[in-house]
XYZ file of C-alpha atoms in Angstrom:
168
model
C 181.347 73.640 3.502
C 183.596 75.812 5.442
C 187.216 74.430 4.584
C 188.171 72.852 1.265
C 191.514 72.019 0.803
C 193.063 71.008 -2.351
C 196.735 68.393 -2.129
C 199.716 71.169 -3.637
C 196.817 73.383 -4.632
C 194.763 75.976 -3.204
C 193.141 76.340 -0.145
C 189.212 78.090 0.399
C 187.585 79.327 2.735
C 183.421 79.486 2.837
C 180.986 81.456 4.595
C 177.197 80.282 4.438
C 177.865 77.824 1.596
C 179.576 80.556 -0.242
C 183.484 80.620 -1.503
C 184.810 83.904 -0.137
C 188.289 83.252 -0.218
C 190.958 81.252 -2.018
C 194.826 80.679 -2.423
C 196.458 80.903 -5.441
C 199.677 80.931 -6.575
C 200.169 84.348 -5.791
C 198.787 84.966 -2.739
C 194.839 84.802 -2.385
C 191.764 85.972 -4.090
C 188.776 87.982 -1.886
C 185.134 86.774 -3.564
C 182.547 89.181 -3.150
C 178.753 87.922 -3.344
C 177.251 87.977 -6.806
C 177.060 91.422 -8.017
C 178.309 92.550 -4.581
C 181.355 93.770 -2.707
C 184.060 92.200 -1.698
C 186.188 93.578 1.149
C 189.258 93.121 3.069
C 189.089 94.999 6.735
C 191.947 95.798 8.883
C 191.725 96.431 12.451
C 194.631 98.048 14.718
C 192.959 97.522 17.749
C 190.150 95.328 18.108
C 187.315 95.815 19.895
C 188.358 99.724 19.459
C 186.207 102.239 17.823
C 188.767 104.856 17.034
C 190.093 104.994 13.788
C 192.148 102.709 12.966
C 189.388 100.316 11.111
C 190.857 100.519 7.103
C 188.710 98.565 4.824
C 190.144 96.872 1.248
C 186.706 96.616 -0.904
C 186.066 96.468 -5.193
C 182.439 96.585 -5.996
C 180.355 95.483 -8.660
C 181.434 98.649 -10.597
C 184.818 97.201 -10.342
C 185.832 100.751 -8.581
C 188.270 99.523 -5.929
C 188.441 101.787 -1.834
C 190.165 102.138 0.452
C 188.539 104.035 3.446
C 188.767 104.338 7.052
C 186.372 104.144 10.106
C 186.027 107.660 11.298
C 182.710 109.813 12.879
C 181.206 106.825 13.250
C 180.990 105.546 9.489
C 183.876 104.537 6.778
C 184.782 107.317 4.765
C 186.849 107.189 1.274
C 190.598 107.671 1.392
C 191.345 105.982 -1.666
C 188.681 105.672 -5.452
C 190.449 104.547 -8.018
C 187.982 103.521 -11.001
C 188.643 101.099 -13.816
C 188.589 104.138 -15.991
C 191.930 104.941 -14.972
C 190.518 107.954 -12.554
C 191.693 108.429 -8.769
C 190.494 110.255 -6.354
C 192.356 111.254 -2.736
C 190.145 112.154 -0.131
C 190.541 113.181 3.325
C 187.963 112.718 6.125
C 185.611 111.965 3.312
C 185.871 114.790 1.496
C 187.482 114.551 -2.130
C 190.730 116.574 -2.528
C 192.065 115.596 -5.756
C 191.019 113.758 -8.748
C 193.174 112.624 -11.350
C 191.642 113.915 -15.124
C 192.129 112.441 -18.662
C 193.783 115.895 -19.138
C 195.821 115.732 -15.634
C 194.437 116.365 -11.925
C 192.163 118.442 -10.430
C 192.692 119.856 -6.543
C 189.971 120.780 -4.449
C 190.623 123.624 -1.284
C 194.337 124.835 -1.304
C 196.697 123.746 -3.406
C 200.556 124.074 -1.716
C 203.893 123.287 -2.660
C 207.047 123.514 -1.607
C 208.439 123.881 -5.134
C 206.127 124.737 -8.596
C 207.823 124.038 -12.202
C 206.791 123.824 -15.588
C 203.836 125.471 -17.628
C 200.791 127.199 -15.137
C 197.794 127.823 -16.789
C 194.476 129.602 -15.484
C 191.726 128.273 -16.504
C 188.521 128.678 -15.114
C 188.730 128.706 -11.443
C 192.110 129.239 -11.817
C 190.668 132.971 -12.723
C 189.364 133.773 -9.789
C 190.689 134.770 -6.531
C 194.924 135.936 -5.580
C 197.503 134.510 -6.739
C 200.822 135.518 -4.801
C 204.072 134.459 -5.632
C 206.642 134.385 -3.354
C 210.539 133.920 -4.367
C 213.930 134.570 -2.611
C 214.650 136.222 -6.056
C 211.604 139.040 -6.165
C 210.996 137.717 -10.065
C 207.778 137.653 -11.984
C 207.930 136.273 -15.918
C 204.977 135.772 -17.436
C 205.703 135.007 -21.092
C 203.625 133.953 -23.895
C 204.923 131.109 -25.713
C 201.997 131.539 -28.381
C 202.248 134.988 -29.847
C 202.013 135.694 -32.955
C 202.825 139.376 -33.714
C 199.611 141.084 -32.247
C 200.607 143.894 -30.044
C 198.014 143.558 -27.977
C 199.140 139.762 -26.639
C 201.306 141.208 -24.687
C 199.113 142.764 -22.318
C 198.748 142.795 -18.042
C 195.619 143.960 -17.173
C 194.138 144.770 -13.887
C 190.123 144.534 -13.072
C 188.692 145.593 -10.605
C 186.093 143.126 -8.993
C 182.885 143.726 -11.687
C 185.741 143.602 -14.437
C 186.553 147.158 -15.277
C 189.960 148.047 -16.494
C 191.565 149.944 -14.110
C 195.337 149.591 -14.745
C 196.830 148.173 -18.272
C 200.849 146.919 -19.197
C 202.016 146.441 -22.507
C-alpha cells in the first residue's frame, strides 16, 4: 500500500509499507517508526542549501524539536520536553531554559524594561552590576529585615573578597 482512503474518513500515506501520515478529523497525524523519530521537514527553496530548511520532530523520549538546517547540520532552535522544560537556542547554542523555579539565561540578558524582584544567586554573584536610568536612583531594600543592624549593609569587596568599604 502507498495510499489508502476511507469513505467519509481518513486518508493514509505509507512509505515502504509503513504508515507515516494519516488525516484525522482535526488535521493530520504524522507517525514515526517504532522507537524512532517522527519528522516534518519544511523547505523554503528546494535544492537551495541556505538556512531556509526547518524541521519539526519528536523522538522516542517524547521531546519536541524545532530545528533549522545551518552550517551543514540540523541545529536546535526550540526543544520542549514532556516534563515542561523548554529550551531556546541560537545557532545550536543553548541561550534560555525554563526550570521549575523560573528561567536560566546563558549569555548576556538585554531588556528594555526590568520589573519585579531581582535575586543575586549563583552566577549573578560575579561580574559587574550596572543600573542606568534617566532619573538616577538605585534602591536596595531588604524585605526580610528582622531587626538586626548588620542586615542593612552594602559591602564593596575586591576580587579576593576583602572588604574595601562598607555602607550600613
